[in-house]
PDB file of C-alpha atoms in Angstrom:
ATOM      1  CA  UNK A   1       8.785 -15.943  24.102  1.00 83.00           C
ATOM      2  CA  UNK A   2       7.849 -12.848  22.112  1.00 89.00           C
ATOM      3  CA  UNK A   3       4.577 -13.193  20.195  1.00 93.00           C
ATOM      4  CA  UNK A   4       4.195 -11.316  16.921  1.00 96.00           C
ATOM      5  CA  UNK A   5       0.651 -10.466  15.812  1.00 98.00           C
ATOM      6  CA  UNK A   6       0.125  -9.425  12.211  1.00 98.00           C
ATOM      7  CA  UNK A   7      -2.850  -7.524  10.908  1.00 96.00           C
ATOM      8  CA  UNK A   8      -4.933  -7.691   8.917  1.00 97.00           C
ATOM      9  CA  UNK A   9      -5.103 -11.413   8.231  1.00 97.00           C
ATOM     10  CA  UNK A  10      -6.052 -10.736   4.621  1.00 97.00           C
ATOM     11  CA  UNK A  11      -5.717  -7.548   2.586  1.00 97.00           C
ATOM     12  CA  UNK A  12      -7.758  -7.312  -0.632  1.00 97.00           C
ATOM     13  CA  UNK A  13      -6.352  -4.678  -2.968  1.00 96.00           C
ATOM     14  CA  UNK A  14      -5.997  -3.885  -6.662  1.00 96.00           C
ATOM     15  CA  UNK A  15      -2.724  -3.551  -8.592  1.00 96.00           C
ATOM     16  CA  UNK A  16      -1.364  -0.033  -8.234  1.00 97.00           C
ATOM     17  CA  UNK A  17      -2.811   0.440  -4.752  1.00 97.00           C
ATOM     18  CA  UNK A  18      -0.794   0.937  -1.557  1.00 98.00           C
ATOM     19  CA  UNK A  19      -0.541  -1.910   0.957  1.00 98.00           C
ATOM     20  CA  UNK A  20       0.139  -1.340   4.643  1.00 98.00           C
ATOM     21  CA  UNK A  21       0.855  -4.399   6.787  1.00 98.00           C
ATOM     22  CA  UNK A  22       1.223  -4.299  10.560  1.00 98.00           C
ATOM     23  CA  UNK A  23       3.289  -6.433  12.948  1.00 98.00           C
ATOM     24  CA  UNK A  24       2.851  -5.913  16.676  1.00 97.00           C
ATOM     25  CA  UNK A  25       5.102  -7.549  19.284  1.00 95.00           C
ATOM     26  CA  UNK A  26       4.074  -8.669  22.771  1.00 94.00           C
ATOM     27  CA  UNK A  27       7.179  -6.943  24.135  1.00 92.00           C
ATOM     28  CA  UNK A  28       9.808  -4.627  22.770  1.00 92.00           C
ATOM     29  CA  UNK A  29      11.889  -5.951  19.875  1.00 91.00           C
ATOM     30  CA  UNK A  30      15.287  -4.677  18.846  1.00 85.00           C
ATOM     31  CA  UNK A  31      14.865  -2.996  15.454  1.00 79.00           C
ATOM     32  CA  UNK A  32      18.099  -4.639  14.399  1.00 82.00           C
ATOM     33  CA  UNK A  33      16.404  -8.024  14.529  1.00 90.00           C
ATOM     34  CA  UNK A  34      13.034  -7.445  12.887  1.00 94.00           C
ATOM     35  CA  UNK A  35      12.578  -8.806   9.378  1.00 96.00           C
ATOM     36  CA  UNK A  36       9.873  -9.236   6.751  1.00 97.00           C
ATOM     37  CA  UNK A  37       9.543 -12.107   4.289  1.00 98.00           C
ATOM     38  CA  UNK A  38       7.385 -12.761   1.233  1.00 98.00           C
ATOM     39  CA  UNK A  39       6.126 -16.227   0.374  1.00 98.00           C
ATOM     40  CA  UNK A  40       4.399 -17.219  -2.844  1.00 97.00           C
ATOM     41  CA  UNK A  41       2.546 -20.532  -3.287  1.00 95.00           C
ATOM     42  CA  UNK A  42       4.880 -23.480  -3.708  1.00 94.00           C
ATOM     43  CA  UNK A  43       7.976 -21.416  -2.940  1.00 96.00           C
ATOM     44  CA  UNK A  44      10.263 -20.880   0.018  1.00 97.00           C
ATOM     45  CA  UNK A  45       9.988 -17.513   1.739  1.00 97.00           C
ATOM     46  CA  UNK A  46      12.219 -14.673   0.551  1.00 96.00           C
ATOM     47  CA  UNK A  47      13.818 -12.000   2.715  1.00 96.00           C
ATOM     48  CA  UNK A  48      12.476  -8.535   1.906  1.00 97.00           C
ATOM     49  CA  UNK A  49      13.435  -6.307   4.839  1.00 96.00           C
ATOM     50  CA  UNK A  50      15.934  -6.696   7.681  1.00 95.00           C
ATOM     51  CA  UNK A  51      16.808  -4.412  10.556  1.00 93.00           C
ATOM     52  CA  UNK A  52      13.178  -3.192  10.375  1.00 95.00           C
ATOM     53  CA  UNK A  53      13.869  -0.862   7.434  1.00 96.00           C
ATOM     54  CA  UNK A  54      16.736  -2.096   5.244  1.00 96.00           C
ATOM     55  CA  UNK A  55      15.861  -3.712   1.934  1.00 96.00           C
ATOM     56  CA  UNK A  56      17.541  -7.003   1.121  1.00 95.00           C
ATOM     57  CA  UNK A  57      19.566  -7.357  -2.047  1.00 93.00           C
ATOM     58  CA  UNK A  58      17.468  -7.087  -5.184  1.00 95.00           C
ATOM     59  CA  UNK A  59      14.277  -5.958  -3.444  1.00 97.00           C
ATOM     60  CA  UNK A  60      12.501  -3.137  -5.333  1.00 97.00           C
ATOM     61  CA  UNK A  61      12.182   0.226  -3.628  1.00 96.00           C
ATOM     62  CA  UNK A  62       8.389   0.014  -3.595  1.00 97.00           C
ATOM     63  CA  UNK A  63       8.895  -2.149  -0.490  1.00 98.00           C
ATOM     64  CA  UNK A  64       9.698  -0.259   2.692  1.00 98.00           C
ATOM     65  CA  UNK A  65       9.766  -1.082   6.383  1.00 97.00           C
ATOM     66  CA  UNK A  66       9.432   1.113   9.421  1.00 96.00           C
ATOM     67  CA  UNK A  67       8.758   1.023  13.138  1.00 96.00           C
ATOM     68  CA  UNK A  68      10.393   0.408  16.473  1.00 94.00           C
ATOM     69  CA  UNK A  69       9.685  -1.042  19.888  1.00 93.00           C
ATOM     70  CA  UNK A  70       6.521  -3.102  19.530  1.00 95.00           C
ATOM     71  CA  UNK A  71       5.015  -1.711  16.309  1.00 96.00           C
ATOM     72  CA  UNK A  72       6.391  -2.341  12.858  1.00 97.00           C
ATOM     73  CA  UNK A  73       5.007  -1.757   9.370  1.00 98.00           C
ATOM     74  CA  UNK A  74       5.696  -3.094   5.893  1.00 98.00           C
ATOM     75  CA  UNK A  75       4.494  -0.809   3.111  1.00 98.00           C
ATOM     76  CA  UNK A  76       4.224  -1.668  -0.576  1.00 98.00           C
ATOM     77  CA  UNK A  77       3.811   1.678  -2.295  1.00 97.00           C
ATOM     78  CA  UNK A  78       2.201   0.475  -5.531  1.00 97.00           C
ATOM     79  CA  UNK A  79       1.233  -3.167  -5.816  1.00 97.00           C
ATOM     80  CA  UNK A  80       2.542  -5.041  -8.830  1.00 97.00           C
ATOM     81  CA  UNK A  81       0.913  -8.317  -9.944  1.00 96.00           C
ATOM     82  CA  UNK A  82       3.866 -10.297  -8.566  1.00 96.00           C
ATOM     83  CA  UNK A  83       3.410  -8.784  -5.070  1.00 97.00           C
ATOM     84  CA  UNK A  84       0.252 -10.747  -4.283  1.00 96.00           C
ATOM     85  CA  UNK A  85       1.530 -13.227  -1.722  1.00 97.00           C
ATOM     86  CA  UNK A  86       1.744 -13.923   2.008  1.00 98.00           C
ATOM     87  CA  UNK A  87       3.986 -11.730   4.145  1.00 98.00           C
ATOM     88  CA  UNK A  88       5.525 -12.690   7.484  1.00 98.00           C
ATOM     89  CA  UNK A  89       7.341 -10.631  10.078  1.00 97.00           C
ATOM     90  CA  UNK A  90      10.007 -12.296  12.212  1.00 96.00           C
ATOM     91  CA  UNK A  91      12.023 -11.291  15.261  1.00 93.00           C
ATOM     92  CA  UNK A  92      15.128 -12.522  16.999  1.00 87.00           C
ATOM     93  CA  UNK A  93      15.881 -11.795  20.624  1.00 78.00           C
ATOM     94  CA  UNK A  94      17.290 -13.556  23.684  1.00 69.00           C
ATOM     95  CA  UNK A  95      18.176 -16.619  21.586  1.00 72.00           C
ATOM     96  CA  UNK A  96      14.612 -17.104  20.417  1.00 79.00           C
ATOM     97  CA  UNK A  97      13.093 -16.580  17.024  1.00 87.00           C
ATOM     98  CA  UNK A  98       9.413 -16.147  16.235  1.00 91.00           C
ATOM     99  CA  UNK A  99       7.294 -15.451  13.167  1.00 95.00           C
ATOM    100  CA  UNK A 100       4.024 -13.636  12.925  1.00 97.00           C
ATOM    101  CA  UNK A 101       1.087 -15.632  11.598  1.00 97.00           C
ATOM    102  CA  UNK A 102       1.199 -13.913   8.218  1.00 98.00           C
ATOM    103  CA  UNK A 103      -0.834 -11.439   6.160  1.00 98.00           C
ATOM    104  CA  UNK A 104      -2.179 -12.547   2.793  1.00 98.00           C
ATOM    105  CA  UNK A 105      -2.290  -9.816   0.162  1.00 98.00           C
ATOM    106  CA  UNK A 106      -4.845 -10.883  -2.424  1.00 97.00           C
ATOM    107  CA  UNK A 107      -6.158  -9.365  -5.627  1.00 93.00           C
ATOM    108  CA  UNK A 108      -9.452  -7.564  -5.166  1.00 91.00           C
TER     109      UNK A 108
ATOM    110  CA  UNK B   1      26.554 -18.897  -5.157  1.00 95.00           C
ATOM    111  CA  UNK B   2      25.371 -19.439  -1.606  1.00 95.00           C
ATOM    112  CA  UNK B   3      22.961 -22.386  -1.486  1.00 97.00           C
ATOM    113  CA  UNK B   4      21.221 -24.709   0.906  1.00 98.00           C
ATOM    114  CA  UNK B   5      20.283 -27.955  -0.832  1.00 98.00           C
ATOM    115  CA  UNK B   6      17.749 -30.091   0.973  1.00 98.00           C
ATOM    116  CA  UNK B   7      17.073 -33.802   0.630  1.00 98.00           C
ATOM    117  CA  UNK B   8      14.082 -35.065  -1.298  1.00 97.00           C
ATOM    118  CA  UNK B   9      10.476 -35.650  -0.335  1.00 98.00           C
ATOM    119  CA  UNK B  10       9.714 -38.428   2.118  1.00 98.00           C
ATOM    120  CA  UNK B  11       6.638 -40.614   2.650  1.00 98.00           C
ATOM    121  CA  UNK B  12       6.646 -42.491   5.936  1.00 98.00           C
ATOM    122  CA  UNK B  13       4.322 -44.441   8.217  1.00 98.00           C
ATOM    123  CA  UNK B  14       3.493 -43.411  11.789  1.00 97.00           C
ATOM    124  CA  UNK B  15       6.107 -44.684  14.220  1.00 97.00           C
ATOM    125  CA  UNK B  16       8.922 -44.735  11.670  1.00 98.00           C
ATOM    126  CA  UNK B  17      12.120 -42.745  12.075  1.00 98.00           C
ATOM    127  CA  UNK B  18      13.415 -40.141   9.638  1.00 98.00           C
ATOM    128  CA  UNK B  19      16.437 -37.914   9.103  1.00 98.00           C
ATOM    129  CA  UNK B  20      16.383 -35.150   6.488  1.00 98.00           C
ATOM    130  CA  UNK B  21      19.370 -33.108   5.430  1.00 98.00           C
ATOM    131  CA  UNK B  22      20.449 -29.655   4.344  1.00 98.00           C
ATOM    132  CA  UNK B  23      23.805 -29.152   2.615  1.00 98.00           C
ATOM    133  CA  UNK B  24      25.370 -25.717   2.519  1.00 98.00           C
ATOM    134  CA  UNK B  25      27.691 -24.501  -0.193  1.00 97.00           C
ATOM    135  CA  UNK B  26      29.276 -21.266  -1.384  1.00 97.00           C
ATOM    136  CA  UNK B  27      30.072 -19.969   2.096  1.00 97.00           C
ATOM    137  CA  UNK B  28      31.795 -20.917   5.345  1.00 97.00           C
ATOM    138  CA  UNK B  29      29.313 -23.460   6.742  1.00 97.00           C
ATOM    139  CA  UNK B  30      30.791 -23.296  10.235  1.00 97.00           C
ATOM    140  CA  UNK B  31      30.331 -19.527  10.543  1.00 95.00           C
ATOM    141  CA  UNK B  32      26.541 -19.213  10.345  1.00 95.00           C
ATOM    142  CA  UNK B  33      23.670 -20.599  12.357  1.00 94.00           C
ATOM    143  CA  UNK B  34      21.337 -22.952  10.474  1.00 95.00           C
ATOM    144  CA  UNK B  35      17.684 -23.080  11.471  1.00 95.00           C
ATOM    145  CA  UNK B  36      14.810 -25.442  10.715  1.00 97.00           C
ATOM    146  CA  UNK B  37      11.324 -24.099  10.010  1.00 97.00           C
ATOM    147  CA  UNK B  38       8.093 -26.083   9.793  1.00 98.00           C
ATOM    148  CA  UNK B  39       5.153 -25.155   7.596  1.00 98.00           C
ATOM    149  CA  UNK B  40       2.122 -27.359   7.977  1.00 98.00           C
ATOM    150  CA  UNK B  41      -0.268 -27.553   5.020  1.00 96.00           C
ATOM    151  CA  UNK B  42      -1.961 -24.192   4.499  1.00 95.00           C
ATOM    152  CA  UNK B  43      -0.403 -22.723   7.636  1.00 97.00           C
ATOM    153  CA  UNK B  44       2.307 -20.279   8.657  1.00 96.00           C
ATOM    154  CA  UNK B  45       5.998 -20.569   9.466  1.00 97.00           C
ATOM    155  CA  UNK B  46       7.194 -22.016  12.786  1.00 96.00           C
ATOM    156  CA  UNK B  47      10.730 -21.991  14.145  1.00 94.00           C
ATOM    157  CA  UNK B  48      11.810 -25.441  15.311  1.00 95.00           C
ATOM    158  CA  UNK B  49      15.390 -24.822  16.367  1.00 94.00           C
ATOM    159  CA  UNK B  50      18.833 -23.759  15.303  1.00 93.00           C
ATOM    160  CA  UNK B  51      22.380 -25.106  15.297  1.00 95.00           C
ATOM    161  CA  UNK B  52      25.787 -23.514  14.988  1.00 95.00           C
ATOM    162  CA  UNK B  53      27.810 -26.015  12.957  1.00 96.00           C
ATOM    163  CA  UNK B  54      31.102 -24.579  14.191  1.00 95.00           C
ATOM    164  CA  UNK B  55      30.601 -26.041  17.658  1.00 95.00           C
ATOM    165  CA  UNK B  56      27.216 -27.819  17.375  1.00 94.00           C
ATOM    166  CA  UNK B  57      25.586 -25.430  19.858  1.00 94.00           C
ATOM    167  CA  UNK B  58      21.883 -26.277  19.433  1.00 95.00           C
ATOM    168  CA  UNK B  59      18.768 -24.488  20.676  1.00 93.00           C
ATOM    169  CA  UNK B  60      15.191 -25.648  20.335  1.00 94.00           C
ATOM    170  CA  UNK B  61      11.930 -23.762  20.289  1.00 92.00           C
ATOM    171  CA  UNK B  62       9.924 -24.838  23.363  1.00 91.00           C
ATOM    172  CA  UNK B  63       7.241 -26.378  21.137  1.00 92.00           C
ATOM    173  CA  UNK B  64       9.738 -28.727  19.510  1.00 95.00           C
ATOM    174  CA  UNK B  65      12.061 -29.554  22.414  1.00 95.00           C
ATOM    175  CA  UNK B  66      12.118 -33.322  22.805  1.00 96.00           C
ATOM    176  CA  UNK B  67      10.150 -33.880  19.607  1.00 97.00           C
ATOM    177  CA  UNK B  68      13.014 -33.628  17.104  1.00 98.00           C
ATOM    178  CA  UNK B  69      16.807 -33.679  17.056  1.00 98.00           C
ATOM    179  CA  UNK B  70      18.909 -31.178  15.155  1.00 98.00           C
ATOM    180  CA  UNK B  71      22.514 -32.012  14.342  1.00 98.00           C
ATOM    181  CA  UNK B  72      25.276 -31.095  11.918  1.00 98.00           C
ATOM    182  CA  UNK B  73      28.348 -32.658  10.331  1.00 97.00           C
ATOM    183  CA  UNK B  74      30.690 -29.805   9.547  1.00 96.00           C
ATOM    184  CA  UNK B  75      33.057 -32.075   7.626  1.00 96.00           C
ATOM    185  CA  UNK B  76      30.440 -32.349   4.882  1.00 97.00           C
ATOM    186  CA  UNK B  77      28.702 -28.986   5.473  1.00 98.00           C
ATOM    187  CA  UNK B  78      25.403 -30.663   6.256  1.00 98.00           C
ATOM    188  CA  UNK B  79      22.748 -30.077   8.894  1.00 98.00           C
ATOM    189  CA  UNK B  80      20.093 -32.605   9.846  1.00 98.00           C
ATOM    190  CA  UNK B  81      16.619 -32.776  11.321  1.00 98.00           C
ATOM    191  CA  UNK B  82      15.482 -36.112  12.662  1.00 98.00           C
ATOM    192  CA  UNK B  83      12.528 -37.825  14.262  1.00 98.00           C
ATOM    193  CA  UNK B  84      12.628 -41.085  16.190  1.00 98.00           C
ATOM    194  CA  UNK B  85       8.915 -41.831  15.880  1.00 97.00           C
ATOM    195  CA  UNK B  86       6.864 -39.899  13.337  1.00 98.00           C
ATOM    196  CA  UNK B  87       3.246 -38.925  13.830  1.00 97.00           C
ATOM    197  CA  UNK B  88       0.628 -37.952  11.261  1.00 97.00           C
ATOM    198  CA  UNK B  89       0.836 -34.415  12.657  1.00 97.00           C
ATOM    199  CA  UNK B  90       4.479 -34.207  11.484  1.00 98.00           C
ATOM    200  CA  UNK B  91       3.183 -33.985   7.913  1.00 98.00           C
ATOM    201  CA  UNK B  92       4.549 -30.663   6.682  1.00 98.00           C
ATOM    202  CA  UNK B  93       7.096 -28.840   4.577  1.00 98.00           C
ATOM    203  CA  UNK B  94      10.418 -28.383   6.387  1.00 98.00           C
ATOM    204  CA  UNK B  95      12.788 -25.610   5.397  1.00 98.00           C
ATOM    205  CA  UNK B  96      16.369 -25.149   6.440  1.00 98.00           C
ATOM    206  CA  UNK B  97      17.580 -21.582   6.618  1.00 96.00           C
ATOM    207  CA  UNK B  98      20.850 -19.723   7.068  1.00 96.00           C
ATOM    208  CA  UNK B  99      20.753 -17.094   9.763  1.00 92.00           C
ATOM    209  CA  UNK B 100      22.687 -13.874   9.395  1.00 86.00           C
ATOM    210  CA  UNK B 101      22.369 -11.391  12.286  1.00 81.00           C
ATOM    211  CA  UNK B 102      19.180 -13.058  13.413  1.00 82.00           C
ATOM    212  CA  UNK B 103      17.380 -13.066  10.076  1.00 89.00           C
ATOM    213  CA  UNK B 104      17.163 -15.671   7.353  1.00 92.00           C
ATOM    214  CA  UNK B 105      19.157 -14.537   4.362  1.00 92.00           C
ATOM    215  CA  UNK B 106      19.199 -17.890   2.550  1.00 95.00           C
ATOM    216  CA  UNK B 107      16.460 -20.521   2.434  1.00 97.00           C
ATOM    217  CA  UNK B 108      16.529 -24.103   1.237  1.00 98.00           C
ATOM    218  CA  UNK B 109      13.764 -25.135  -1.169  1.00 97.00           C
ATOM    219  CA  UNK B 110      12.144 -27.314   1.466  1.00 98.00           C
ATOM    220  CA  UNK B 111      11.571 -31.017   2.099  1.00 98.00           C
ATOM    221  CA  UNK B 112       8.041 -32.366   2.115  1.00 98.00           C
ATOM    222  CA  UNK B 113       7.396 -34.995   4.760  1.00 98.00           C
ATOM    223  CA  UNK B 114       4.180 -36.996   4.550  1.00 98.00           C
ATOM    224  CA  UNK B 115       3.277 -39.343   7.377  1.00 98.00           C
ATOM    225  CA  UNK B 116       0.373 -41.632   6.613  1.00 97.00           C
ATOM    226  CA  UNK B 117      -0.646 -45.171   7.351  1.00 95.00           C
TER     227      UNK B 117
END
Protein backbone atom coordinates (compact mmCIF):
# COMPACT_ATOMS: atom_id res chain seq x y z
CA UNK A 1 0.00 0.00 0.00
CA UNK A 2 1.32 3.43 -0.93
CA UNK A 3 1.82 5.74 2.05
CA UNK A 4 1.37 9.48 1.55
CA UNK A 5 3.21 11.79 3.94
CA UNK A 6 2.13 15.42 4.09
CA UNK A 7 4.21 18.25 5.42
CA UNK A 8 4.13 20.38 7.37
CA UNK A 9 1.52 19.14 9.82
CA UNK A 10 0.44 22.71 10.52
CA UNK A 11 1.10 25.88 8.53
CA UNK A 12 0.56 29.21 10.33
CA UNK A 13 0.12 32.05 7.86
CA UNK A 14 -1.65 35.38 7.46
CA UNK A 15 -4.32 36.23 4.87
CA UNK A 16 -2.67 37.31 1.63
CA UNK A 17 0.37 35.08 2.14
CA UNK A 18 1.36 32.14 -0.07
CA UNK A 19 0.86 28.59 1.20
CA UNK A 20 2.91 25.66 -0.05
CA UNK A 21 1.82 22.17 1.02
CA UNK A 22 3.79 19.02 0.29
CA UNK A 23 2.67 15.42 -0.29
CA UNK A 24 5.32 12.74 -0.63
CA UNK A 25 4.54 9.16 -1.68
CA UNK A 26 6.36 6.02 -0.54
CA UNK A 27 6.49 4.89 -4.18
CA UNK A 28 5.73 6.44 -7.52
CA UNK A 29 2.15 7.59 -8.07
CA UNK A 30 0.50 8.13 -11.42
CA UNK A 31 -0.12 11.87 -11.77
CA UNK A 32 -3.50 11.02 -13.22
CA UNK A 33 -4.61 9.70 -9.85
CA UNK A 34 -3.32 12.27 -7.37
CA UNK A 35 -5.89 14.61 -5.84
CA UNK A 36 -6.15 17.30 -3.18
CA UNK A 37 -9.13 17.99 -0.94
CA UNK A 38 -10.07 20.77 1.47
CA UNK A 39 -12.02 20.10 4.65
CA UNK A 40 -13.49 22.73 6.94
CA UNK A 41 -14.79 21.96 10.45
CA UNK A 42 -18.13 20.20 10.43
CA UNK A 43 -18.11 19.74 6.66
CA UNK A 44 -17.37 16.94 4.23
CA UNK A 45 -14.16 17.27 2.24
CA UNK A 46 -14.28 19.05 -1.12
CA UNK A 47 -12.29 18.15 -4.22
CA UNK A 48 -9.85 20.91 -5.17
CA UNK A 49 -7.34 19.34 -7.57
CA UNK A 50 -7.36 16.12 -9.60
CA UNK A 51 -4.81 14.65 -11.96
CA UNK A 52 -2.17 16.41 -9.81
CA UNK A 53 -2.74 19.80 -11.47
CA UNK A 54 -6.31 20.19 -12.77
CA UNK A 55 -8.69 22.35 -10.77
CA UNK A 56 -12.11 20.92 -10.02
CA UNK A 57 -15.21 22.79 -11.09
CA UNK A 58 -15.65 26.08 -9.28
CA UNK A 59 -12.23 26.10 -7.62
CA UNK A 60 -10.56 29.54 -7.73
CA UNK A 61 -7.34 29.90 -9.69
CA UNK A 62 -5.38 30.82 -6.57
CA UNK A 63 -5.26 27.05 -5.97
CA UNK A 64 -2.74 25.15 -8.06
CA UNK A 65 -1.22 21.69 -7.99
CA UNK A 66 2.03 20.38 -9.36
CA UNK A 67 4.42 17.46 -9.14
CA UNK A 68 5.01 13.96 -10.40
CA UNK A 69 6.41 10.63 -9.30
CA UNK A 70 6.66 10.77 -5.52
CA UNK A 71 6.55 14.53 -4.85
CA UNK A 72 3.47 16.67 -5.21
CA UNK A 73 2.63 20.21 -4.12
CA UNK A 74 -0.52 22.22 -3.51
CA UNK A 75 0.00 25.97 -3.66
CA UNK A 76 -2.45 28.65 -2.56
CA UNK A 77 -1.11 31.85 -4.09
CA UNK A 78 -2.79 34.35 -1.76
CA UNK A 79 -4.69 33.04 1.23
CA UNK A 80 -8.26 34.23 1.64
CA UNK A 81 -10.03 33.96 5.02
CA UNK A 82 -12.10 31.03 3.74
CA UNK A 83 -8.95 29.03 2.84
CA UNK A 84 -8.00 28.28 6.44
CA UNK A 85 -8.81 24.59 6.68
CA UNK A 86 -7.27 21.12 6.55
CA UNK A 87 -5.94 19.83 3.24
CA UNK A 88 -5.51 16.18 2.27
CA UNK A 89 -3.76 14.57 -0.67
CA UNK A 90 -5.06 11.25 -1.98
CA UNK A 91 -3.83 8.69 -4.49
CA UNK A 92 -5.32 5.79 -6.37
CA UNK A 93 -3.25 2.96 -7.77
CA UNK A 94 -3.40 -0.82 -8.12
CA UNK A 95 -6.97 -0.87 -6.76
CA UNK A 96 -5.98 0.84 -3.53
CA UNK A 97 -6.72 4.31 -2.31
CA UNK A 98 -4.88 6.19 0.42
CA UNK A 99 -5.01 9.65 1.98
CA UNK A 100 -2.22 11.65 3.49
CA UNK A 101 -2.60 12.57 7.15
CA UNK A 102 -3.49 16.17 6.36
CA UNK A 103 -1.99 19.65 6.67
CA UNK A 104 -3.83 22.24 8.74
CA UNK A 105 -3.54 25.80 7.44
CA UNK A 106 -4.26 28.10 10.36
CA UNK A 107 -4.39 31.85 10.80
CA UNK A 108 -1.21 33.28 12.27
CA UNK B 1 -27.95 17.67 -9.32
CA UNK B 2 -25.65 14.81 -8.42
CA UNK B 3 -26.10 13.91 -4.74
CA UNK B 4 -25.25 11.27 -2.20
CA UNK B 5 -27.73 11.35 0.68
CA UNK B 6 -26.66 9.50 3.79
CA UNK B 7 -28.79 8.12 6.60
CA UNK B 8 -29.02 9.91 9.92
CA UNK B 9 -26.87 9.82 13.03
CA UNK B 10 -26.81 6.63 15.07
CA UNK B 11 -26.19 5.96 18.77
CA UNK B 12 -25.52 2.32 19.57
CA UNK B 13 -24.18 0.12 22.35
CA UNK B 14 -21.09 -2.08 22.03
CA UNK B 15 -21.95 -5.43 20.49
CA UNK B 16 -24.95 -4.14 18.55
CA UNK B 17 -25.23 -4.37 14.78
CA UNK B 18 -25.69 -1.42 12.43
CA UNK B 19 -26.25 -0.71 8.75
CA UNK B 20 -25.97 2.83 7.38
CA UNK B 21 -26.93 3.89 3.89
CA UNK B 22 -25.98 6.20 1.06
CA UNK B 23 -28.47 6.94 -1.73
CA UNK B 24 -27.25 8.30 -5.03
CA UNK B 25 -29.28 10.49 -7.33
CA UNK B 26 -28.80 12.64 -10.42
CA UNK B 27 -26.48 10.20 -12.18
CA UNK B 28 -26.19 6.58 -13.29
CA UNK B 29 -25.63 4.86 -9.93
CA UNK B 30 -24.38 1.66 -11.55
CA UNK B 31 -21.61 3.41 -13.50
CA UNK B 32 -19.46 4.77 -10.67
CA UNK B 33 -17.62 3.22 -7.77
CA UNK B 34 -18.86 4.25 -4.31
CA UNK B 35 -16.38 4.37 -1.45
CA UNK B 36 -16.70 4.62 2.33
CA UNK B 37 -14.36 6.83 4.34
CA UNK B 38 -13.94 6.91 8.11
CA UNK B 39 -12.99 9.99 10.09
CA UNK B 40 -12.49 9.42 13.78
CA UNK B 41 -12.96 12.42 16.09
CA UNK B 42 -10.23 14.99 15.44
CA UNK B 43 -8.42 12.71 13.01
CA UNK B 44 -7.81 12.33 9.29
CA UNK B 45 -9.55 10.50 6.47
CA UNK B 46 -9.25 6.72 6.06
CA UNK B 47 -10.40 4.64 3.12
CA UNK B 48 -12.49 1.67 4.24
CA UNK B 49 -13.47 0.12 0.93
CA UNK B 50 -15.29 0.57 -2.33
CA UNK B 51 -18.07 -1.08 -4.32
CA UNK B 52 -19.12 -0.98 -7.94
CA UNK B 53 -22.92 -1.11 -7.82
CA UNK B 54 -23.13 -2.32 -11.42
CA UNK B 55 -21.83 -5.76 -10.48
CA UNK B 56 -21.24 -5.48 -6.70
CA UNK B 57 -17.47 -5.88 -7.11
CA UNK B 58 -16.21 -4.92 -3.63
CA UNK B 59 -12.70 -4.20 -2.38
CA UNK B 60 -11.65 -3.50 1.19
CA UNK B 61 -8.72 -1.62 2.63
CA UNK B 62 -6.57 -4.13 4.55
CA UNK B 63 -7.31 -2.33 7.83
CA UNK B 64 -11.04 -2.85 7.44
CA UNK B 65 -11.20 -6.29 5.81
CA UNK B 66 -13.36 -8.50 8.01
CA UNK B 67 -14.42 -5.60 10.22
CA UNK B 68 -17.23 -4.21 8.06
CA UNK B 69 -19.37 -5.25 5.10
CA UNK B 70 -20.03 -3.02 2.11
CA UNK B 71 -22.97 -3.77 -0.15
CA UNK B 72 -25.27 -2.08 -2.64
CA UNK B 73 -28.81 -2.40 -3.97
CA UNK B 74 -28.76 -0.99 -7.46
CA UNK B 75 -32.54 -1.19 -7.77
CA UNK B 76 -32.82 1.65 -5.26
CA UNK B 77 -29.45 3.32 -5.98
CA UNK B 78 -28.25 2.75 -2.44
CA UNK B 79 -24.95 1.61 -0.96
CA UNK B 80 -24.54 0.31 2.57
CA UNK B 81 -21.92 -0.03 5.27
CA UNK B 82 -22.62 -2.48 8.05
CA UNK B 83 -21.17 -3.83 11.26
CA UNK B 84 -22.17 -7.06 12.96
CA UNK B 85 -20.78 -6.15 16.38
CA UNK B 86 -19.88 -2.53 17.09
CA UNK B 87 -17.02 -1.45 19.31
CA UNK B 88 -16.42 1.87 21.04
CA UNK B 89 -13.55 2.42 18.60
CA UNK B 90 -16.07 2.48 15.71
CA UNK B 91 -17.23 5.89 16.96
CA UNK B 92 -16.60 8.17 13.99
CA UNK B 93 -18.04 10.11 11.09
CA UNK B 94 -18.56 7.93 8.01
CA UNK B 95 -18.68 9.46 4.56
CA UNK B 96 -19.77 7.84 1.35
CA UNK B 97 -18.12 9.14 -1.79
CA UNK B 98 -18.50 8.79 -5.54
CA UNK B 99 -15.30 7.91 -7.32
CA UNK B 100 -14.56 9.28 -10.76
CA UNK B 101 -11.22 8.22 -12.30
CA UNK B 102 -9.88 7.35 -8.89
CA UNK B 103 -10.77 10.59 -7.13
CA UNK B 104 -13.80 11.59 -5.11
CA UNK B 105 -15.86 14.06 -7.07
CA UNK B 106 -18.98 13.87 -4.89
CA UNK B 107 -19.19 13.42 -1.12
CA UNK B 108 -22.12 12.60 1.11
CA UNK B 109 -22.60 14.83 4.16
CA UNK B 110 -21.59 12.03 6.49
CA UNK B 111 -23.23 9.82 9.12
CA UNK B 112 -22.13 10.11 12.72
CA UNK B 113 -21.93 6.81 14.56
CA UNK B 114 -21.53 6.88 18.33
CA UNK B 115 -20.91 3.64 20.18
CA UNK B 116 -21.17 3.93 23.94
CA UNK B 117 -22.40 1.84 26.81
